[in-house]
mmCIF file of C-alpha atoms in Angstrom:
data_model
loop_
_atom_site.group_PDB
_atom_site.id
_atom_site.type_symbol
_atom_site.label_atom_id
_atom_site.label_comp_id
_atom_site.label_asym_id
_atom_site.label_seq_id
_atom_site.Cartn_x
_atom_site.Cartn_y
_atom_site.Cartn_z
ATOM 1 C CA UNK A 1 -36.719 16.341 -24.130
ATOM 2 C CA UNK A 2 -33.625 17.677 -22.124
ATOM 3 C CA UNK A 3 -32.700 21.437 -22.095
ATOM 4 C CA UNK A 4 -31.742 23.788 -20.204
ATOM 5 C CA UNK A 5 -32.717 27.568 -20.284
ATOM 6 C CA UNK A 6 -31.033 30.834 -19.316
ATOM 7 C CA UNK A 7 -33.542 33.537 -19.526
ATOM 8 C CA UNK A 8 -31.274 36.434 -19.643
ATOM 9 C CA UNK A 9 -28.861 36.857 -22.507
ATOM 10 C CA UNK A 10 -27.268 39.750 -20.213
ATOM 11 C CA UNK A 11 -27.418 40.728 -16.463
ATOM 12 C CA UNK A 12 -25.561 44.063 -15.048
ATOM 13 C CA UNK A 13 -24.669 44.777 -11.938
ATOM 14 C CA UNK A 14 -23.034 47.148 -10.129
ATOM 15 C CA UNK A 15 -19.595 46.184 -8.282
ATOM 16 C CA UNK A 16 -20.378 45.039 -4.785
ATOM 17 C CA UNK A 17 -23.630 44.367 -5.515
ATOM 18 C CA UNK A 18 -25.240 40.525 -5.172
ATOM 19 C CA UNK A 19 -25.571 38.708 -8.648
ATOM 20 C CA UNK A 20 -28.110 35.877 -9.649
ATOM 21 C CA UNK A 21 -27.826 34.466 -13.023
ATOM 22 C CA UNK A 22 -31.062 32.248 -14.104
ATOM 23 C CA UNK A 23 -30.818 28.682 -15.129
ATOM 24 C CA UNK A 24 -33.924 26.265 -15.253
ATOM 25 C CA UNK A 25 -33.461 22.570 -16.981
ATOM 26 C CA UNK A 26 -35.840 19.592 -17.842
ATOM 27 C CA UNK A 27 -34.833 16.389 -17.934
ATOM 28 C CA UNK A 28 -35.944 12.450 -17.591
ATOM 29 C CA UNK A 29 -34.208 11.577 -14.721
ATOM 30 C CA UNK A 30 -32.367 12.897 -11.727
ATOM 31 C CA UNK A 31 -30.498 16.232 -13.043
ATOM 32 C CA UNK A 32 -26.027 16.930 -12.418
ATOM 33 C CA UNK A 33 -26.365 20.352 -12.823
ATOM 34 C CA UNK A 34 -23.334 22.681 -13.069
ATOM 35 C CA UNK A 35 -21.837 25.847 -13.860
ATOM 36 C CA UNK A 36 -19.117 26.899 -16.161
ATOM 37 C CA UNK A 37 -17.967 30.228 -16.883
ATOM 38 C CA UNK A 38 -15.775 31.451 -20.448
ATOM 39 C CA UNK A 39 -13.448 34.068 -20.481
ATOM 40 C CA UNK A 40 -12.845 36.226 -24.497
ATOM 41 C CA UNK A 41 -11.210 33.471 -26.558
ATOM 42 C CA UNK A 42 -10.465 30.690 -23.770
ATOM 43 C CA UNK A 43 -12.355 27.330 -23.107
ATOM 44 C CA UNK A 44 -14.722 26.685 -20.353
ATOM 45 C CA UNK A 45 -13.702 26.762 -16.518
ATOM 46 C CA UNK A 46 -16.045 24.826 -14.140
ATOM 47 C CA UNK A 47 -17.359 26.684 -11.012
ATOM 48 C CA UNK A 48 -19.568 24.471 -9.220
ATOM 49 C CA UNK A 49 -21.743 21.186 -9.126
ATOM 50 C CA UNK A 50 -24.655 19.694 -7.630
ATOM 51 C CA UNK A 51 -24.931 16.232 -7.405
ATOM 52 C CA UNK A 52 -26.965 15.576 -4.048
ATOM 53 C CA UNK A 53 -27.560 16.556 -0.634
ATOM 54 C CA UNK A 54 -27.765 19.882 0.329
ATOM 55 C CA UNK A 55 -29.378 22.880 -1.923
ATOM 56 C CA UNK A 56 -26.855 25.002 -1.530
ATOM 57 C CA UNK A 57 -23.676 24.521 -3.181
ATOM 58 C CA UNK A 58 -20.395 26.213 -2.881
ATOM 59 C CA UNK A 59 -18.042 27.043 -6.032
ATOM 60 C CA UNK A 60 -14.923 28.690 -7.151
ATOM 61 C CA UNK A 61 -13.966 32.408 -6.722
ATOM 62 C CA UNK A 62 -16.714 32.763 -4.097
ATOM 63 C CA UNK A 63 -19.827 31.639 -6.344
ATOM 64 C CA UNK A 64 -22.643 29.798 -5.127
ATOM 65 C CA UNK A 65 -25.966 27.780 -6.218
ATOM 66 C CA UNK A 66 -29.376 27.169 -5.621
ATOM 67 C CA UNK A 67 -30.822 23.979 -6.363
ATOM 68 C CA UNK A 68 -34.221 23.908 -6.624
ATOM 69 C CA UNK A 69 -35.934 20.437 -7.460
ATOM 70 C CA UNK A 70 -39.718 22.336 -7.920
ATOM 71 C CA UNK A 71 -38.782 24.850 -9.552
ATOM 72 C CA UNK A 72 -36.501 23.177 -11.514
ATOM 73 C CA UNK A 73 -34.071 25.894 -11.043
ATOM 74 C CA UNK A 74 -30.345 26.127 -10.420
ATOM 75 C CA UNK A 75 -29.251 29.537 -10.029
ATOM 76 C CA UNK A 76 -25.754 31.185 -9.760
ATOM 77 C CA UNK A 77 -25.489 33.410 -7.353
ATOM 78 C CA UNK A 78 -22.214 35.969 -5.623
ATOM 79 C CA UNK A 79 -23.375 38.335 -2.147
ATOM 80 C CA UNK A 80 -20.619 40.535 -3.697
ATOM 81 C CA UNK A 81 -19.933 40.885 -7.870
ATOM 82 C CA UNK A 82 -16.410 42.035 -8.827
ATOM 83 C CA UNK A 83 -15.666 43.584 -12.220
ATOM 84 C CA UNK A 84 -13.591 40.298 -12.715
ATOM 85 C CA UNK A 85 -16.531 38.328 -12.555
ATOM 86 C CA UNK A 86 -17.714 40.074 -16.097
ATOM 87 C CA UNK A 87 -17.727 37.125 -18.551
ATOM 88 C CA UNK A 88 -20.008 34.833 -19.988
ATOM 89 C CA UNK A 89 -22.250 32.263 -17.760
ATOM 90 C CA UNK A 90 -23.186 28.438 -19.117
ATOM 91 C CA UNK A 91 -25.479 26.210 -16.900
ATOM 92 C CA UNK A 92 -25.321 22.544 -17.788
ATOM 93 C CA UNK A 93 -27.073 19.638 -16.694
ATOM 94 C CA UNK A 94 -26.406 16.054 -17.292
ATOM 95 C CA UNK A 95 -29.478 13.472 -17.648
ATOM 96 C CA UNK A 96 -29.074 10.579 -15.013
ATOM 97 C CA UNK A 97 -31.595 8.343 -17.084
ATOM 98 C CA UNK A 98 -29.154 8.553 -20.329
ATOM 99 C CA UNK A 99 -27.102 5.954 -19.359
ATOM 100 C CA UNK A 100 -23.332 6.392 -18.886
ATOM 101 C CA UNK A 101 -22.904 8.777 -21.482
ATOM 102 C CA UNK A 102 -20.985 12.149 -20.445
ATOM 103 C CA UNK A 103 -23.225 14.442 -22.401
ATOM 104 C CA UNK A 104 -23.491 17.879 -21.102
ATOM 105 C CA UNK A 105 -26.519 19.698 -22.370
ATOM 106 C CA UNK A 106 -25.695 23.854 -22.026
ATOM 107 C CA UNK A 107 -27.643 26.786 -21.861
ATOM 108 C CA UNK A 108 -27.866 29.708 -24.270
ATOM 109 C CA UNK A 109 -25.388 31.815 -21.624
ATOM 110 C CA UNK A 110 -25.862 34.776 -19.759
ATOM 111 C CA UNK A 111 -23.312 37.362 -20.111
ATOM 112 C CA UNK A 112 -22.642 39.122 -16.570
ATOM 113 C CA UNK A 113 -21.523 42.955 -17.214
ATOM 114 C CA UNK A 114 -20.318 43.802 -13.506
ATOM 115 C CA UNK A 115 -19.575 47.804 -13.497
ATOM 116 C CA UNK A 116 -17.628 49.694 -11.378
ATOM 117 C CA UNK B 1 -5.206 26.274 -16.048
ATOM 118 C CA UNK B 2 -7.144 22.981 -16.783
ATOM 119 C CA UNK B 3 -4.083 21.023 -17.936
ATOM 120 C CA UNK B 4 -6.254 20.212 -20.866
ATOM 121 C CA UNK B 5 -4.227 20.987 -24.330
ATOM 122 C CA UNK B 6 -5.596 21.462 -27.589
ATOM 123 C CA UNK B 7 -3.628 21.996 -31.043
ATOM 124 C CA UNK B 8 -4.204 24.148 -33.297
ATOM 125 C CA UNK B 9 -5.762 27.148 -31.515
ATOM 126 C CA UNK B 10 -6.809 28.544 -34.742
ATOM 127 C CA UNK B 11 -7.431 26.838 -38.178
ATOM 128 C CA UNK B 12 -8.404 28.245 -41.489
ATOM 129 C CA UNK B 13 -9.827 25.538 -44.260
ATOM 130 C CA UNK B 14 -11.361 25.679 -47.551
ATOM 131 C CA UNK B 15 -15.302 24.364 -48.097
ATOM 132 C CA UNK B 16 -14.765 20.325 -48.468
ATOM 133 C CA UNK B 17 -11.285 19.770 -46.999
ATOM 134 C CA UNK B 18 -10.607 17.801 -44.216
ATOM 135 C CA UNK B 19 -9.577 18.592 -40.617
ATOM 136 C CA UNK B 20 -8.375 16.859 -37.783
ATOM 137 C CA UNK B 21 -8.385 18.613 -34.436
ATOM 138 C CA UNK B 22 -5.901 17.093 -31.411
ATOM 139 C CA UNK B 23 -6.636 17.162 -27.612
ATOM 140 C CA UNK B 24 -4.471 16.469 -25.059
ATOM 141 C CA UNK B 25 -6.476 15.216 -21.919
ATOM 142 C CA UNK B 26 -5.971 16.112 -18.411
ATOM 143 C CA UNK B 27 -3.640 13.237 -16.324
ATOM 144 C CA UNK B 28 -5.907 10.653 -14.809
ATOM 145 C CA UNK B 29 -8.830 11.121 -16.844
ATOM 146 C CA UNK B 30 -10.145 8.182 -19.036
ATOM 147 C CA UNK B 31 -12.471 10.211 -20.700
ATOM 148 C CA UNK B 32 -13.119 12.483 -23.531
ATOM 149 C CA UNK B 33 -15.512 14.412 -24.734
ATOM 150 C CA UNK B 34 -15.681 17.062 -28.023
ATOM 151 C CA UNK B 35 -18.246 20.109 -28.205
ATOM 152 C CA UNK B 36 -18.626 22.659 -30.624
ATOM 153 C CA UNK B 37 -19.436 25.964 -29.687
ATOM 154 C CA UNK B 38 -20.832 28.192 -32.347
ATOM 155 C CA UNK B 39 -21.091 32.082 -32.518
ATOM 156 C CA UNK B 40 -23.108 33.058 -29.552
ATOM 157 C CA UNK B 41 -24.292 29.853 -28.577
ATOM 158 C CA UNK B 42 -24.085 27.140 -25.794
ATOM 159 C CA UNK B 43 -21.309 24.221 -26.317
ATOM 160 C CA UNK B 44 -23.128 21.324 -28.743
ATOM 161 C CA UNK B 45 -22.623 17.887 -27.552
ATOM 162 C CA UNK B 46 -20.627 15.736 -30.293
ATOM 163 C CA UNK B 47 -19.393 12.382 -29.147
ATOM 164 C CA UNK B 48 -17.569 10.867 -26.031
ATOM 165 C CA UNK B 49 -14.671 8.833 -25.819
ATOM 166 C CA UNK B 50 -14.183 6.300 -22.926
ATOM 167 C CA UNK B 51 -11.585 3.323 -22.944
ATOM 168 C CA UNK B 52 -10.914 4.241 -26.966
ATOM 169 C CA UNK B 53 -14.677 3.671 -28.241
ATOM 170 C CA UNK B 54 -17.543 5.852 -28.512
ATOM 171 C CA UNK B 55 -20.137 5.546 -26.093
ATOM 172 C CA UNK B 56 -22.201 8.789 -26.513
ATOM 173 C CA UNK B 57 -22.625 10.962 -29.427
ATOM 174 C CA UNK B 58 -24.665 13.636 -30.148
ATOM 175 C CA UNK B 59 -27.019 15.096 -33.416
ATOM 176 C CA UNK B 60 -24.037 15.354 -35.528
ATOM 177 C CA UNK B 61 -23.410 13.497 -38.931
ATOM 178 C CA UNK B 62 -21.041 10.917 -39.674
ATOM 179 C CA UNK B 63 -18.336 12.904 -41.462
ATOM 180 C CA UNK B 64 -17.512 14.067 -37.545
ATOM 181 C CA UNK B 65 -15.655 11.282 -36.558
ATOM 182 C CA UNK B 66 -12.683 10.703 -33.715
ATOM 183 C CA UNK B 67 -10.580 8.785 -32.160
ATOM 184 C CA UNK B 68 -9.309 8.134 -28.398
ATOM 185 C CA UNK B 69 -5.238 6.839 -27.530
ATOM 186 C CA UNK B 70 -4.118 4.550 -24.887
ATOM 187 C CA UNK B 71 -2.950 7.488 -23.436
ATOM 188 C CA UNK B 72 -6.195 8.947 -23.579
ATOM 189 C CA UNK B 73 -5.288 11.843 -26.307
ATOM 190 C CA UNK B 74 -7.701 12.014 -28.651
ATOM 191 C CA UNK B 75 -8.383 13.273 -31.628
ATOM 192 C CA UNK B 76 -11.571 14.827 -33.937
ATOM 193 C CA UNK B 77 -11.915 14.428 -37.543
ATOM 194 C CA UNK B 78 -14.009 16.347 -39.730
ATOM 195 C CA UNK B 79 -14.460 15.214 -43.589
ATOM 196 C CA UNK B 80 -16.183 17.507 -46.413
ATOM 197 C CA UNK B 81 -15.774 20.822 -44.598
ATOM 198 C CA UNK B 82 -18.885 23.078 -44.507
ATOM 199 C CA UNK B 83 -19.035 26.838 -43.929
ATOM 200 C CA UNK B 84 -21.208 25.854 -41.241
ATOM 201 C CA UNK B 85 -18.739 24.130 -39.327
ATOM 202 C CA UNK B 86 -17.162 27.106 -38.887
ATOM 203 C CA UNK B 87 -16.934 27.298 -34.710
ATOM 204 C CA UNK B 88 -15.135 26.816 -31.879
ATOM 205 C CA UNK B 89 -14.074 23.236 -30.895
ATOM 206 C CA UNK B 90 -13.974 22.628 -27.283
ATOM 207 C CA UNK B 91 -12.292 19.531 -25.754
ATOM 208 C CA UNK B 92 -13.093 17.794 -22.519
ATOM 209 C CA UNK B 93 -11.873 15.408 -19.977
ATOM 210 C CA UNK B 94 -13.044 13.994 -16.739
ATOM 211 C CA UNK B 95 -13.241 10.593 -15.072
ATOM 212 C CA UNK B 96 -16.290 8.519 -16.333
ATOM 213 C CA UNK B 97 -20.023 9.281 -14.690
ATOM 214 C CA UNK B 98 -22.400 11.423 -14.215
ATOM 215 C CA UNK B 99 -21.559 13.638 -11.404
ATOM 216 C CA UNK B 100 -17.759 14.021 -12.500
ATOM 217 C CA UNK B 101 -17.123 17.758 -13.973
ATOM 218 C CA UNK B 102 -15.666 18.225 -17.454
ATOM 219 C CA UNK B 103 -12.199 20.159 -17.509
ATOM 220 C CA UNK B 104 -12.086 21.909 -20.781
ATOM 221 C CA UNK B 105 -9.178 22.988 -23.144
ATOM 222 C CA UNK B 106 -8.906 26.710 -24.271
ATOM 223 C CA UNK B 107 -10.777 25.492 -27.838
ATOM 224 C CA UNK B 108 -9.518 25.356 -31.277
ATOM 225 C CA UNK B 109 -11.067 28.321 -33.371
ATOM 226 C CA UNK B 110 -12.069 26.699 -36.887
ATOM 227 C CA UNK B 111 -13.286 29.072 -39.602
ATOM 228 C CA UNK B 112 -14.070 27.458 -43.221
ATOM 229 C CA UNK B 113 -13.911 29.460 -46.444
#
């Protein structure tokens, strides 16, 4: 079956500090993985994708992710959190063996508390 | 901003009314998909629109129906309201396949009494 799991329902860190937030997926086929985050009462914004190629992506607002096909891991990662960056965290992955279909399968979310 | 519109932003119906929830897609974008997001939990796949038919839905029942325009507004319909369909709505658009990201609107908040 497809999922996707966040581990943590909260990670803090301290303002310029480096931030990971966990995501690990299963699916049938080759994964699209990517990363949204929600701000208090708005939709979702996308912050990054991986698709192919290289294991290391590059997002908005100076995110980043690790693809990991083993581990079947993509985690979000920042070298430096800002107290802007406290909202809450979706990973999403997209089955390739499903066909045409745009189905995004989320996470739980992690809820990033960046202090100052 | 997303240029992804959705109307109303907040909607309060009674236990087995109807409800129709409108979306306004992003320009370019032949797709559409709807999600609901309840109370502390990840966005729920409900059904995709693509060239005004539904190619993709998700474990919802039939009473969750929509609709897709020529000019790729859309619209979703829910009939015999539940309190459980109390959540947030979330619309998306994006050019068809796999590796193209979703653009989402700000949600329409739907509580049921």
């Amino acid at each position: 079956a497809q999922s996707v799991a966040q581990p943590e329902d909260q990670v803090n860190v301290a303002e310029g500090n480096p931030l990971t937030v966990k995501c690990t997926y299963s699916v049938s086929g080759n994964p699209y993985l990517f990363w949204y985050v929600q701000y208090p009462n708005r939709g979702l914004q996308f912050l990054l994708k991986y698709i192919t190629g290289d294991n290391l992506v590059k997002g908005s607002y100076g995110f980043e992710a690790e693809f990991n096909k083993s581990q079947t891991s993509f985690h979000l990662k920042k070298p430096s959190a800002l107290v802007s960056d406290s909202a809450l965290y979706f990973c999403a992955v997209r089955d390739g063996s499903s066909g045409n279909t745009g189905k995004l399968i989320f996470g739980q979310g992690t809820t990033l508390q960046v202090k100052p | 901003e997303t240029g992804v519109t959705q109307s109303p932003t907040h909607l309060i119906k009674t236990r087995g009314q109807q409800v129709t929830l409108r979306c306004s897609s992003q320009s370019g974008h032949n797709t559409v998909s709807w999600y609901q997001q309840a109370l502390g939990q990840g966005p729920q796949f409900i059904f995709q629109y693509y060239r005004e038919e539904e190619n993709g839905r998700g474990n919802f029942p039939p009473r969750f129906s929509g609709l897709q325009f020529p000019n790729y507004s859309s619209e979703l319909n829910v009939n015999a309201l539940e309190l459980d369909d109390s959540a947030l709505y979330l619309c998306a658009s994006s050019l068809v396949g796999l590796g193209t990201e979703a653009f989402f609107g700000q949600g329409t908040r739907l509580t049921v009494v």
